[in-house]
Coordinates of C-alpha atoms and ligand atoms in Angstrom, one line a residue:
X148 CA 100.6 69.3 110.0
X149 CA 100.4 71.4 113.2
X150 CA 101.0 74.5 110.6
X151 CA 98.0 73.8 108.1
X152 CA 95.9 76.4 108.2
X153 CA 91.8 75.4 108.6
X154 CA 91.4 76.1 104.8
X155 CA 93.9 73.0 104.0
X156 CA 92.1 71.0 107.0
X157 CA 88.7 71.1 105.1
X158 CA 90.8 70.7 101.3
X159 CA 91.8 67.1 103.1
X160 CA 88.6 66.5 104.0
X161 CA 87.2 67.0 100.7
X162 CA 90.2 65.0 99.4
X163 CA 89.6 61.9 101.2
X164 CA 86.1 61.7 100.7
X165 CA 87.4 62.1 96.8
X166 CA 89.6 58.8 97.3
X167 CA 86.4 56.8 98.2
X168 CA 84.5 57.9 95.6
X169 CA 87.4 56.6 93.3
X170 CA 87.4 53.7 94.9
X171 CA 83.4 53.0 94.7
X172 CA 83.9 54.4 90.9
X173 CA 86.7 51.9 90.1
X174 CA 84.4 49.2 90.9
X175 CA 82.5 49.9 87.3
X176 CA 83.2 49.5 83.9
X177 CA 84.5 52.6 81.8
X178 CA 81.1 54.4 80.6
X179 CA 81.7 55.9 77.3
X180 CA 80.0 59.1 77.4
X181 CA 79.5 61.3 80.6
X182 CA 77.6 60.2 83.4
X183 CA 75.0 62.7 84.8
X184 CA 72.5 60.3 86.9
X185 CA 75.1 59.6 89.6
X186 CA 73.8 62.0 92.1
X187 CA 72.9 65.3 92.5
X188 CA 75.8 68.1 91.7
X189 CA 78.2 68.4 94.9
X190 CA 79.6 71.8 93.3
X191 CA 76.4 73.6 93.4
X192 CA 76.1 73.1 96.8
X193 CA 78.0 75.9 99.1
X194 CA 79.0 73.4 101.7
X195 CA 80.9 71.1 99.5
X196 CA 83.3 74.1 98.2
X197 CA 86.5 74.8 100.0
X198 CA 87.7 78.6 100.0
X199 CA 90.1 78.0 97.6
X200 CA 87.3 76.8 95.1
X201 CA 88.9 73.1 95.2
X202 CA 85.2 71.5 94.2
X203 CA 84.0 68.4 95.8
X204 CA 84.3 65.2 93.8
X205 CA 80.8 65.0 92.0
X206 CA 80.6 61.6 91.2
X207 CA 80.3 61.7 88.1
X208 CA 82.9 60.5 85.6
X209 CA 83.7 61.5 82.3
X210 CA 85.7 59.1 80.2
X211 CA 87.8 59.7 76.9
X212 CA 89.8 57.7 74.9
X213 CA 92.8 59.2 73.2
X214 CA 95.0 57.7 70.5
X215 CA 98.7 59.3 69.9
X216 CA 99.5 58.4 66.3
X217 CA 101.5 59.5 63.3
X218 CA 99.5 61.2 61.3
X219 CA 98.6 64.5 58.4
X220 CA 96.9 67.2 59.3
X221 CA 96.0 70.2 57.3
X222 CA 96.7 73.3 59.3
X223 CA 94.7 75.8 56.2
X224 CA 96.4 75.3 53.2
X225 CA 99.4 73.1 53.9
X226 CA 99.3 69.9 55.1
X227 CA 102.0 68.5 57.6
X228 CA 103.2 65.0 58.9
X229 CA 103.1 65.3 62.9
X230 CA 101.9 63.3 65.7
X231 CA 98.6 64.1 67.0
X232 CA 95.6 62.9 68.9
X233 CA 93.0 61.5 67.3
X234 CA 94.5 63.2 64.1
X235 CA 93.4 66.7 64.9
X236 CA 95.8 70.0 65.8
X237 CA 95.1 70.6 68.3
X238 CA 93.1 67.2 69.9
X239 CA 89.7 67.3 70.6
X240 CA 88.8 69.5 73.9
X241 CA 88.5 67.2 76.8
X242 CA 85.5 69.4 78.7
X243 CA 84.6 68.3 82.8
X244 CA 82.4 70.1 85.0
X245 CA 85.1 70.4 88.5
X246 CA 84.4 67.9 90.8
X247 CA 84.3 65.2 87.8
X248 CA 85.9 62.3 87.5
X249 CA 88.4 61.9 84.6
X250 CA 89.0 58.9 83.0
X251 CA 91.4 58.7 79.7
X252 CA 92.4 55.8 78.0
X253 CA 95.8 56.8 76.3
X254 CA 97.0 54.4 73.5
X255 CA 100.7 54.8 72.3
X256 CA 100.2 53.8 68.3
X257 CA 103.5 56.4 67.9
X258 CA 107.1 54.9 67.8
X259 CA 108.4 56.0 70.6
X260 CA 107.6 56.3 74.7
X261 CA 105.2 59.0 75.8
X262 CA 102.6 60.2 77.9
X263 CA 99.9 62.7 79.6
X264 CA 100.5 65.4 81.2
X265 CA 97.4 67.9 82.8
X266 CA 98.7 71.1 82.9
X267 CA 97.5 72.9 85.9
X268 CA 95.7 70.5 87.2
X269 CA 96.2 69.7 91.2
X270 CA 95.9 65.9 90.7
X271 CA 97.7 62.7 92.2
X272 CA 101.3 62.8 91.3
X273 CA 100.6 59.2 89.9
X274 CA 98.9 60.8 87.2
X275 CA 101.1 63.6 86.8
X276 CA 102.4 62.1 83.7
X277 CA 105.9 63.0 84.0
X278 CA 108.4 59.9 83.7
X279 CA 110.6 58.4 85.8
X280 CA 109.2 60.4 88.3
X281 CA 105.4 60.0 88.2
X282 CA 105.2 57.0 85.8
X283 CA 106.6 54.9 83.8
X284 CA 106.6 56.4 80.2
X285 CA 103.8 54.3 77.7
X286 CA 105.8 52.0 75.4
X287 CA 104.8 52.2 71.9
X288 CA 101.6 49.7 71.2
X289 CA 100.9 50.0 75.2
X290 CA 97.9 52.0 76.9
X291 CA 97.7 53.8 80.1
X292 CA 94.3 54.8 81.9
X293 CA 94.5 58.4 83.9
X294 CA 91.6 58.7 86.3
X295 CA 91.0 61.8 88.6
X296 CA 89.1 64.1 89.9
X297 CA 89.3 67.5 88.4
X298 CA 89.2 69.8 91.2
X299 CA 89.1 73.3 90.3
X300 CA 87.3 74.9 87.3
X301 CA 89.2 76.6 84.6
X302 CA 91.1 76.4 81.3
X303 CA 93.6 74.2 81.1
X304 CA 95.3 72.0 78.3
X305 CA 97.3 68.8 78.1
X306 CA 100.6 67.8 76.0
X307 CA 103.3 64.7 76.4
X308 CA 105.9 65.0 79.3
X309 CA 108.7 63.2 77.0
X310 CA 110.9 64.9 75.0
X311 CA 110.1 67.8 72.8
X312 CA 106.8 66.2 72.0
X313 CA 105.0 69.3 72.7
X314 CA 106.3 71.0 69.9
X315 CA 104.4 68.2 67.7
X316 CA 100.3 68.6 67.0
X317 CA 100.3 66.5 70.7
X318 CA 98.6 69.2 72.6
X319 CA 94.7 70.0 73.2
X320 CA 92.3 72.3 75.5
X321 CA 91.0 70.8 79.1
X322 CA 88.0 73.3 79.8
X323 CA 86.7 72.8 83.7
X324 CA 83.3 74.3 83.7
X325 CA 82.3 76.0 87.3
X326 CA 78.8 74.9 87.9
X327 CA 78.6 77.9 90.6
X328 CA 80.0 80.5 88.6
X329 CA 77.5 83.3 87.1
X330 CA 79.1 83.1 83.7
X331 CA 78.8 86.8 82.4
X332 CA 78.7 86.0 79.0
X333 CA 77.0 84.7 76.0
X334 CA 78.8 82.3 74.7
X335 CA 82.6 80.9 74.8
X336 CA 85.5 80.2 72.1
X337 CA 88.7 78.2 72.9
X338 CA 91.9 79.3 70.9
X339 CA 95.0 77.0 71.1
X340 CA 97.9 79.6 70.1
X341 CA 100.9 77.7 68.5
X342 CA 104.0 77.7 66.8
X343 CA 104.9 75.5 63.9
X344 CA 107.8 73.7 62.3
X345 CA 107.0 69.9 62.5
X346 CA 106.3 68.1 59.6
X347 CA 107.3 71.4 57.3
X348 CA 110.6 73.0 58.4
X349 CA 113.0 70.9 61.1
X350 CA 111.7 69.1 63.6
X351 CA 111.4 69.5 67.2
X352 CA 114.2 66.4 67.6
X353 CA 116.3 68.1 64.9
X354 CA 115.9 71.6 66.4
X355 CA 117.1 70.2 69.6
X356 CA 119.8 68.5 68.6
X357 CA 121.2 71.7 67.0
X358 CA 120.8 73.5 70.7
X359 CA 122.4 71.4 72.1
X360 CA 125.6 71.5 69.4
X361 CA 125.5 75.0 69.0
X362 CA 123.9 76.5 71.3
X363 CA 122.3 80.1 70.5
X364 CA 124.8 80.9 68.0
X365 CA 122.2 79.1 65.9
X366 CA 119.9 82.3 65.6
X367 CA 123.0 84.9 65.1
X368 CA 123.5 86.8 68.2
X369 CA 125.1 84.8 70.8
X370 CA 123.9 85.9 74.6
X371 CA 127.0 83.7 75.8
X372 CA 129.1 86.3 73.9
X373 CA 126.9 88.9 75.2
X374 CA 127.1 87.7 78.6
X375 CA 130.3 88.4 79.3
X376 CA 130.1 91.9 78.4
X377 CA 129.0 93.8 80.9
X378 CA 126.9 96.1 79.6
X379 CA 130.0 97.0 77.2
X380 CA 129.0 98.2 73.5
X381 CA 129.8 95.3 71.3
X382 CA 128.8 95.3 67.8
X383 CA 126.1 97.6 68.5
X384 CA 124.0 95.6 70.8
X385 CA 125.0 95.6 75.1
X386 CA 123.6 93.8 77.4
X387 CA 121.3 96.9 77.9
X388 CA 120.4 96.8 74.8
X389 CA 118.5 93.2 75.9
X390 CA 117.1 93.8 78.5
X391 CA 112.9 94.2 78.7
X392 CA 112.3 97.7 77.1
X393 CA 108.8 99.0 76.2
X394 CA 109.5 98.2 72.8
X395 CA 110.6 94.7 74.1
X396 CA 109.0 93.7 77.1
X397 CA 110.5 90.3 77.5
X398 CA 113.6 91.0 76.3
X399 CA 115.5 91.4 73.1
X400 CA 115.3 87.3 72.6
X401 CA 112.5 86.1 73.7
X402 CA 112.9 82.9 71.7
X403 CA 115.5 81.3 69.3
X404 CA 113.5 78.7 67.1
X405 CA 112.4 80.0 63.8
X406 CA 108.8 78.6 63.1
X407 CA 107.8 78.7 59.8
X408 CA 104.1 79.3 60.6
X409 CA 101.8 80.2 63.4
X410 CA 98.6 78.7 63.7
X411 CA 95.3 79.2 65.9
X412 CA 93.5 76.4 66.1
X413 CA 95.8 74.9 64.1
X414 CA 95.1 77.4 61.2
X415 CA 97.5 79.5 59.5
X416 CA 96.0 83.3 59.4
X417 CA 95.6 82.9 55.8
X418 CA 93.0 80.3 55.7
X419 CA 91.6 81.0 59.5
X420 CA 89.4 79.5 62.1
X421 CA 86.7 81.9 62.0
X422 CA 84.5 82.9 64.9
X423 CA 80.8 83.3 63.8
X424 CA 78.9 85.7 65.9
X425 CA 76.4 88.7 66.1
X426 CA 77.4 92.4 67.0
X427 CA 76.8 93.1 71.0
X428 CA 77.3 89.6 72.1
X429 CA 79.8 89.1 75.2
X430 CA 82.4 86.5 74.2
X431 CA 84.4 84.4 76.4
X432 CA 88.1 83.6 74.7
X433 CA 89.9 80.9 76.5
X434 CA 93.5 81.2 75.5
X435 CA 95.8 78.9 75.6
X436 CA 99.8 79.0 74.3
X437 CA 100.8 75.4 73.6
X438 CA 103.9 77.0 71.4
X439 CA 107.1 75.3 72.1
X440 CA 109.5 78.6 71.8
X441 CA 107.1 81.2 71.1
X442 CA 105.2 84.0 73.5
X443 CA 102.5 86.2 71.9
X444 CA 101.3 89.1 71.9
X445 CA 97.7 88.8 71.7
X446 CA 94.6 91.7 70.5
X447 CA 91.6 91.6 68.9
X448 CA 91.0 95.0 66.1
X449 CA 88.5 97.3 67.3
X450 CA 87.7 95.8 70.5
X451 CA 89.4 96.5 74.2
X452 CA 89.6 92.7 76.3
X453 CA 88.9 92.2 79.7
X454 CA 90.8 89.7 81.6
X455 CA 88.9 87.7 84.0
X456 CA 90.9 84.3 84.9
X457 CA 95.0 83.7 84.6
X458 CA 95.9 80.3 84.6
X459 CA 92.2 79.0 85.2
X460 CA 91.8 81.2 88.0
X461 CA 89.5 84.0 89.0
X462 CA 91.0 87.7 88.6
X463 CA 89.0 90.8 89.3
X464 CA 88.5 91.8 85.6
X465 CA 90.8 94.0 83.9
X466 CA 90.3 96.0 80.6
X467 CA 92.9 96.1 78.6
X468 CA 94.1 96.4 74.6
X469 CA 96.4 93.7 74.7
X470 CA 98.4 91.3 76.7
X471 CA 101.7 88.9 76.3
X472 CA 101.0 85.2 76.6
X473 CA 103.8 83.0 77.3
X474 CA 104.4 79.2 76.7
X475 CA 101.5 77.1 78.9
X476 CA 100.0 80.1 80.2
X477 CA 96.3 80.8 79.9
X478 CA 94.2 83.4 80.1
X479 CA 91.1 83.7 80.1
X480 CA 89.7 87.3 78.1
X481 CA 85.8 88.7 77.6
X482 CA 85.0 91.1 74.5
X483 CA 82.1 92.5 73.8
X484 CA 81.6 92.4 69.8
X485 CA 81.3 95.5 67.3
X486 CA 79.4 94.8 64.1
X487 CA 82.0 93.6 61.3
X488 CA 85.0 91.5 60.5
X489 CA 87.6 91.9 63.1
X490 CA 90.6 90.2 63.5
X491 CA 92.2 87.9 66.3
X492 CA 95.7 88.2 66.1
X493 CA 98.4 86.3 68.1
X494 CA 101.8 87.7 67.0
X495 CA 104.9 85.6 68.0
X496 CA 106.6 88.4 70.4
X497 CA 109.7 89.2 69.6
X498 CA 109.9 87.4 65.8
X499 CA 110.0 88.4 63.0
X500 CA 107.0 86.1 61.1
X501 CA 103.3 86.2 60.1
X502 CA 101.1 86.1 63.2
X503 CA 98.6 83.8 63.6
X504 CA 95.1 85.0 64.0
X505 CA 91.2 83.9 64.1
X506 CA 88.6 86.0 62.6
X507 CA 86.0 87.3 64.5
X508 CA 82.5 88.2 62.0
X509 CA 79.6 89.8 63.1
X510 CA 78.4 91.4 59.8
X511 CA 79.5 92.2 56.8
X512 CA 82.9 93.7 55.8
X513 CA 86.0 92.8 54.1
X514 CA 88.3 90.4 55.7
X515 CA 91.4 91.9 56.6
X516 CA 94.8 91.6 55.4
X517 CA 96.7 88.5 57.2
X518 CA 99.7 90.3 58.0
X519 CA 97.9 93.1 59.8
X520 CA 98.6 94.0 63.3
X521 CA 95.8 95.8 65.2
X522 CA 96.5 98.7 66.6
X523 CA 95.5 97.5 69.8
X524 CA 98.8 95.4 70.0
X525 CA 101.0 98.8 70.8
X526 CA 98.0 99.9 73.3
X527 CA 97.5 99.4 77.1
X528 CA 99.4 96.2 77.6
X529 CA 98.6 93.6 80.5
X530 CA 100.8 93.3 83.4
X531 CA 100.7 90.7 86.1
X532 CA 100.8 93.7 88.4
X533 CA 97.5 95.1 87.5
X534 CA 95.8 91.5 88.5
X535 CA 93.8 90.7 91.6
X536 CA 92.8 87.6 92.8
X537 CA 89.0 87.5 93.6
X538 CA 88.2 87.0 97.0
X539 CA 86.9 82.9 96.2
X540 CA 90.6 82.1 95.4
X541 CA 93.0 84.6 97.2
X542 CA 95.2 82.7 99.8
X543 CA 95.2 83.6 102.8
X544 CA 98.0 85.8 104.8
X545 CA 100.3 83.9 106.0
X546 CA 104.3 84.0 106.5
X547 CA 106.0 81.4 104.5
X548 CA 107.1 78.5 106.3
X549 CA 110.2 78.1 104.2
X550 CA 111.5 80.5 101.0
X551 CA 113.9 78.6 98.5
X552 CA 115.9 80.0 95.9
X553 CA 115.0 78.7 92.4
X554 CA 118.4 80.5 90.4
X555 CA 118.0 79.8 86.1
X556 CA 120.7 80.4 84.4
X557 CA 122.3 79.6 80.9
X558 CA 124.9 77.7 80.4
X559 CA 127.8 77.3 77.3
X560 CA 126.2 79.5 75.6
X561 CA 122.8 78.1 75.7
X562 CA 123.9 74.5 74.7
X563 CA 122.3 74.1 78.6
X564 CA 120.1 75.9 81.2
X565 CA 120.2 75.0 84.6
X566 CA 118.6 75.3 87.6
X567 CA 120.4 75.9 91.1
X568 CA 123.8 75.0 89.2
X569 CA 122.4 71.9 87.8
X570 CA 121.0 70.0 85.2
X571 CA 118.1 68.1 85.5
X572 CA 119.1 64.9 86.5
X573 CA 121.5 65.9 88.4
X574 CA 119.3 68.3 90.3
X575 CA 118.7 68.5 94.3
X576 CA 115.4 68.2 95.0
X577 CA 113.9 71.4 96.6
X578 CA 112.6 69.6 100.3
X579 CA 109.3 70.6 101.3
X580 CA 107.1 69.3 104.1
X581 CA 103.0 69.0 103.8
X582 CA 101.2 71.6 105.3
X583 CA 103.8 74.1 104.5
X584 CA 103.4 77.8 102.9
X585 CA 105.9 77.6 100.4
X586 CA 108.2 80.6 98.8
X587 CA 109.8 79.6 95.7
X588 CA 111.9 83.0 94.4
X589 CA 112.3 82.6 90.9
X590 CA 115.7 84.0 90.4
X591 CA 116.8 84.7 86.3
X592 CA 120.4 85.3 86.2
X593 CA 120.0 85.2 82.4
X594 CA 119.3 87.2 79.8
X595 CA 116.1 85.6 78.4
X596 CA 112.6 85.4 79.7
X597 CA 111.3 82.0 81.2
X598 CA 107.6 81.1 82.1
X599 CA 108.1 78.5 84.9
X600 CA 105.8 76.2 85.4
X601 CA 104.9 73.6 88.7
X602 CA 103.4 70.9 88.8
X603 CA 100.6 70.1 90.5
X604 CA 99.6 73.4 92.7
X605 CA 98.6 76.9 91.6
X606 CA 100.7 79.4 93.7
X607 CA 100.4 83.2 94.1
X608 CA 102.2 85.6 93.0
X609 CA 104.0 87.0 96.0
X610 CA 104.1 90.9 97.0
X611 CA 101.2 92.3 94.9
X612 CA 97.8 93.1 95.4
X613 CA 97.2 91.3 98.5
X614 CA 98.3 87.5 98.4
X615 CA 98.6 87.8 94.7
X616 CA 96.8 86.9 91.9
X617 CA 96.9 82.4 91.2
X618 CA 98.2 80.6 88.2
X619 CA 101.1 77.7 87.5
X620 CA 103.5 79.1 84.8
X621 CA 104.9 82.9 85.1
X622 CA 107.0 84.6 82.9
X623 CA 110.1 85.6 84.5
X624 CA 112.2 88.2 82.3
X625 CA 115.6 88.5 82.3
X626 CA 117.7 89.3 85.4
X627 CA 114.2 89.5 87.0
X628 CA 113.6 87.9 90.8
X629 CA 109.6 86.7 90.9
X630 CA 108.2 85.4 94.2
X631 CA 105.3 82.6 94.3
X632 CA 103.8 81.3 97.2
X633 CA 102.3 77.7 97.4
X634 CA 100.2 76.2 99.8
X635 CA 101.8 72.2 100.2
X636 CA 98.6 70.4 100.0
X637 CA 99.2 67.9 97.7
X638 CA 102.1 65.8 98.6
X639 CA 104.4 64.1 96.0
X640 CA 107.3 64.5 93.7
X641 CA 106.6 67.7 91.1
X642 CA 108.2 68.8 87.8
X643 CA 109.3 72.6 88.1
X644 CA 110.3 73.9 84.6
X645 CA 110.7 76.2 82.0
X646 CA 107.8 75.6 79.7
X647 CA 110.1 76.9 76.8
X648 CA 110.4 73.2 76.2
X649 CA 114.0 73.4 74.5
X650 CA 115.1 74.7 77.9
X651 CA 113.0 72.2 79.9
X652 CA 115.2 69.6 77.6
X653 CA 118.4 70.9 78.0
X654 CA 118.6 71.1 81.4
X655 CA 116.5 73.6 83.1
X656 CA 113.6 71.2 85.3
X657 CA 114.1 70.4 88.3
X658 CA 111.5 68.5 91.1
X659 CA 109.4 70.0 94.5
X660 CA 109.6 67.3 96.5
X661 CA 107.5 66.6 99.7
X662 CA 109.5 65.0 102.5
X663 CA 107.9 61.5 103.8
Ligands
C2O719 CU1 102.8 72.0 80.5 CU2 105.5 70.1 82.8 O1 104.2 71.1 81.6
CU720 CU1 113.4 79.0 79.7

C-alpha cells in the first residue's frame, strides 16, 4: 500500500464511498426504469472525478432485466436457431451514464449453466461473471442479479463466460455515457461486428469439439507442421511466409473457423442495417467485435475515420482510412458524412467470405454491391503505435513494481493453447499485490495472432507514446512480445485470455491474482 501512488489513494476513496451508496441502494426495491431524482450528477462535478476518469458513484441506478433463451432470430434474409437475449442479435444495448448503478436481473431459461460477463468494465470480481472463479455459473431455470457501479465512460459490451457461448446471438453493446465529455458530434451509431455459424452451419460446441480432435488440420494448413520448419520451404508456404506482412498484417491465419456469414447488427450485407443520416453530419460509430474467431478489417467508402477512444478510452484523435479490429476490442471512430449511399464494411481479415457491412445514406444513390470492398480498406491502416492517450486517462510514469512473463503458445497442433506451459486449470496464478504497477509482457511464441484480454482493469500499452494509449484486449501477432502496464487497484481473482474464444477454451486463460 506504501507504493500507491496519490491517484490510486483518491480511486479508494471514491471506491468506498461507492460501497455505501450500494449499501443505502440495496435497501430499495429494484426500480424498473432509470432513476434520475436521486441527487444531483456526481460526474459533472470536477471534484468527484479521479485522474484516471474513474467517475464517482451517482446514485443513481439503472435496472435491466435480461432473459437467456432459445430462440429464432432473423439475421436479413435467413433465419437461425441460437440463444439470445431477449430474442434479439445482438441483445438490446444496456446504456449507463458512469458513475451509475447497474442492476441486471439475468434469468437462465437456456439448458445449460451460464452467465454475465462485462467486458471492460473495472467492477467487483463478484460480478465478474466468470465461474468457478467469480461465481457460481446460473443453473438453468435460476436467476442471478449483477449490481455495480459503472465507473468509467465508454463502449463496452457483454457476452457469457461459459463455454463457447459467445459464438451464439448471447452478446450485446454496454454504452457508458461521460456526462463531462464535450461530445464533438452529432449523433452516435453502435455496430456489433460478428461472425456466424450457429443455428446455420456447425455450432460453436460442434466446432470445438472438432479443435480439439483435430486440431488445425481442420482448415488445411497445419501450423504444427509448419512449426517445426524453420523457416524451411515446405509445400510452398515457410514459416516466413506467415508471418504479419503488409498484405497480411496479423499473419497468414488469423483465424481457422469458417463462418458462413458475417453480420452487423446481426444483419447480413445483403439485407443491411442501414444508417439514416444527412450529408455533413459528424457521426460517432461505436464498434464493437463480438466475433468468436474473426478480426476485421473495418472502412467506410468515401469517407476517411478518426479514431478517438480504444477500448472505451480517450485517444488523441487519429485520421485514418481503415483499421483492424480484433475479437472484444472496441473502438470508437468519428466520420463526417458525404452526400450519398456509402458503405460500412467489416471484412473478416484474413478469410475468404462476404463481409459484413451497414449502409450509411445521406441522399440519393444506388446502393452498392454487397461484396464491394472500399478502397479505403488497402489505404492508411491504423496501428496501435500511432495512438495517444489523452492527458484525462494517461497513467502516470512510474517503474513497474513487478514484470511477469505471460508466454502463448500452441500446443499438438492447435488441439491446445497454453499459457506459461499450461492449460487453464492447471495454470499458476500470476501473484500480484494491491497497489502495485504491474508489467504483464505478452509473449506469442506462436504463429497466430491473439487479442488478450484482462479482466477487470484497463492497462497501457507499454513503451509508446508516453505511458501508452488504455484499453483491455490487444492483439498480439505472431512471434510478437507486447508490454501492458496495469495499475493493481481492484483486488481479486481475474480471467486473462485470448478472446479468440476457441483458444480461451482449449486451454489458453489463465487468472491475475491479488495476494491477500
Ligand atoms: Cu469478453 Cu473474459 O471476456
Ligand atoms: Cu488466441
Amino acid at each position: 500500500m506504501s507504493t500507491s501512488s496519490p491517484k490510486s489513494v483518491h480511486r479508494r476513496r471514491l471506491l468506498q464511498v461507492g460501497a455505501a451508496g450500494l449499501v443505502l441502494a440495496s435497501g430499495g426495491v429494484y426500480a424498473g426504469t432509470r432513476l434520475l431524482s436521486d441527487s444531483p450528477t456526481a460526474a459533472g462535478d470536477g471534484t468527484a472525478r479521479a485522474a484516471t476518469s474513474q467517475t464517482a458513484p451517482s446514485g443513481r441506478v439503472v435496472t435491466r432485466e435480461l432473459r437467456a433463451a432459445p430462440t429464432t432470430v432473423d439475421l436479413g434474409g435467413r433465419s437461425v436457431e441460437t440463444w439470445a437475449y431477449d430474442d434479439a442479435v445482438p441483445g438490446k444495448e444496456i446504456r449507463v451514464t458512469a458513475g451509475d448503478e447497474l442492476r441486471v436481473r439475468l434469468t437462465n431459461d437456456l439448458p445449460v449453466d451460464t452467465t454475465i460477463h462485462w467486458h471492460g468494465i473495472a467492477l467487483p470480481q463478484e460480478m465478474d461473471g466468470v465461474p468457478g472463479l467469480n461465481q457460481d455459473p446460473v443453473a438453468p431455470g435460476s436467476t442471478f442479479d449483477y449490481s455495480f457501479v459503472v465507473p468509467d465512460p465508454g463502449t463496452y459490451w457483454f457476452h457469457p463466460h461459459v463455454g463457447v457461448q459467445l459464438d451464439t446471438g448471447l452478446q450485446a453493446p454496454l454504452i457508458v455515457e461521460d456526462l463531462a465529455e464535450p461530445g464533438d458530434y452529432d449523433e452516435e451509431v453502435v455496430l456489433v461486428l460478428d461472425d456466424w455459424t450457429d443455428g446455420w452451419s456447425d455450432s460453436p460446441d460442434t466446432i470445438l469439439e472438432r479443435m480439439a480432435r483435430e486440431g488445425m488440420d481442420m482448415g488445411g494448413m497445419s501450423m504444427g507442421e509448419m512449426e517445426g520448419m524453420e523457416g524451411m520451404d515446405h509445400g510452398g508456404m515457410s514459416m516466413d511466409d506467415a508471418m504479419p506482412s503488409p498484405q497480411a498484417p496479423l499473419g497468414a491465419d488469423s483465424g481457422d473457423v469458417i463462418y458462413p456469414g458475417h453480420v452487423v447488427n446481426g444483419r447480413l450485407a445483403t439485407n443491411p442495417f442501414v444508417i439514416n443520416s444527412a450529408p455533413g453530419r459528424r457521426i460517432r460509430l461505436r464498434l464493437i467485435n463480438s466475433g468468436g474467431d474473426t478480426a476485421y478489417r473495418f472502412a467506410v467508402g468515401d469517407h476517411r475515420i478518426t479514431v478517438t477512444h480504444t477500448d472505451g478510452f480517450p485517444v488523441e484523435p487519429v485520421e485514418v482510412d481503415t483499421l483492424i479490429i480484433g475479437m472484444g476490442e472496441r473502438y470508437d471512430v468519428v466520420i463526417t458524412t458525404g452526400d450519398g449511399v456509402f458503405p460500412i464494411v467489416a471484412a473478416p481479415e484474413g478469410k475468404d467470405a462476404a463481409p459484413g457491412r451497414a449502409l450509411l445514406r445521406t441522399g440519393s444513390g444506388a446502393t452498392p454491391d454487397p461484396t464491394a470492398l472500399p478502397t479505403e480498406m488497402s489505404g492508411q491502416m491504423l496501428t496501435y503505435s500511432a495512438l495517444a492517450p489523452t492527458a484525462e486517462v494517461a497513467f502516470e510514469t512510474r517503474q513497474p513494481d513487478r514484470e511477469l512473463d505471460v508466454v502463448l503458445e500452441m500446443i499438438d497442433g492447435g488441439r491446445k493453447w497454453f499459457i506459461n506451459g499450461a492449460g487453464f486449470g492447471d495454470h499458476d496464478p500470476l501473484q500480484i499485490s494491491a497497489g502495485e504497477r504491474v508489467r504483464l509482457n505478452l509473449r506469442n511464441e506462436s504463429m497466430m495472432f491473439h487479442p488478450m484480454h484482462i479482466h477487470g482493469h484497463t492497462f497501457a500499452l507499454a513503451g509508446q507514446n508516453g505511458t501508452g494509449i488504455r484499453k483491455d484486449t490487444v492483439n498480439v501477432l505472431p512471434m510478437e512480445t507486447v508490454s501492458v502496464d496495469l495499475q493493481a487497484d481492484n483486488p481479486g481473482d481475474w480471467a486473462v485470455h485470448c478472446h479468440n474464444i476457441y483458444h480461451a477454451e482449449l486451454g489458453m486463460q489463465t487468472v491475475l491474482s491479488y495476494a491477500p
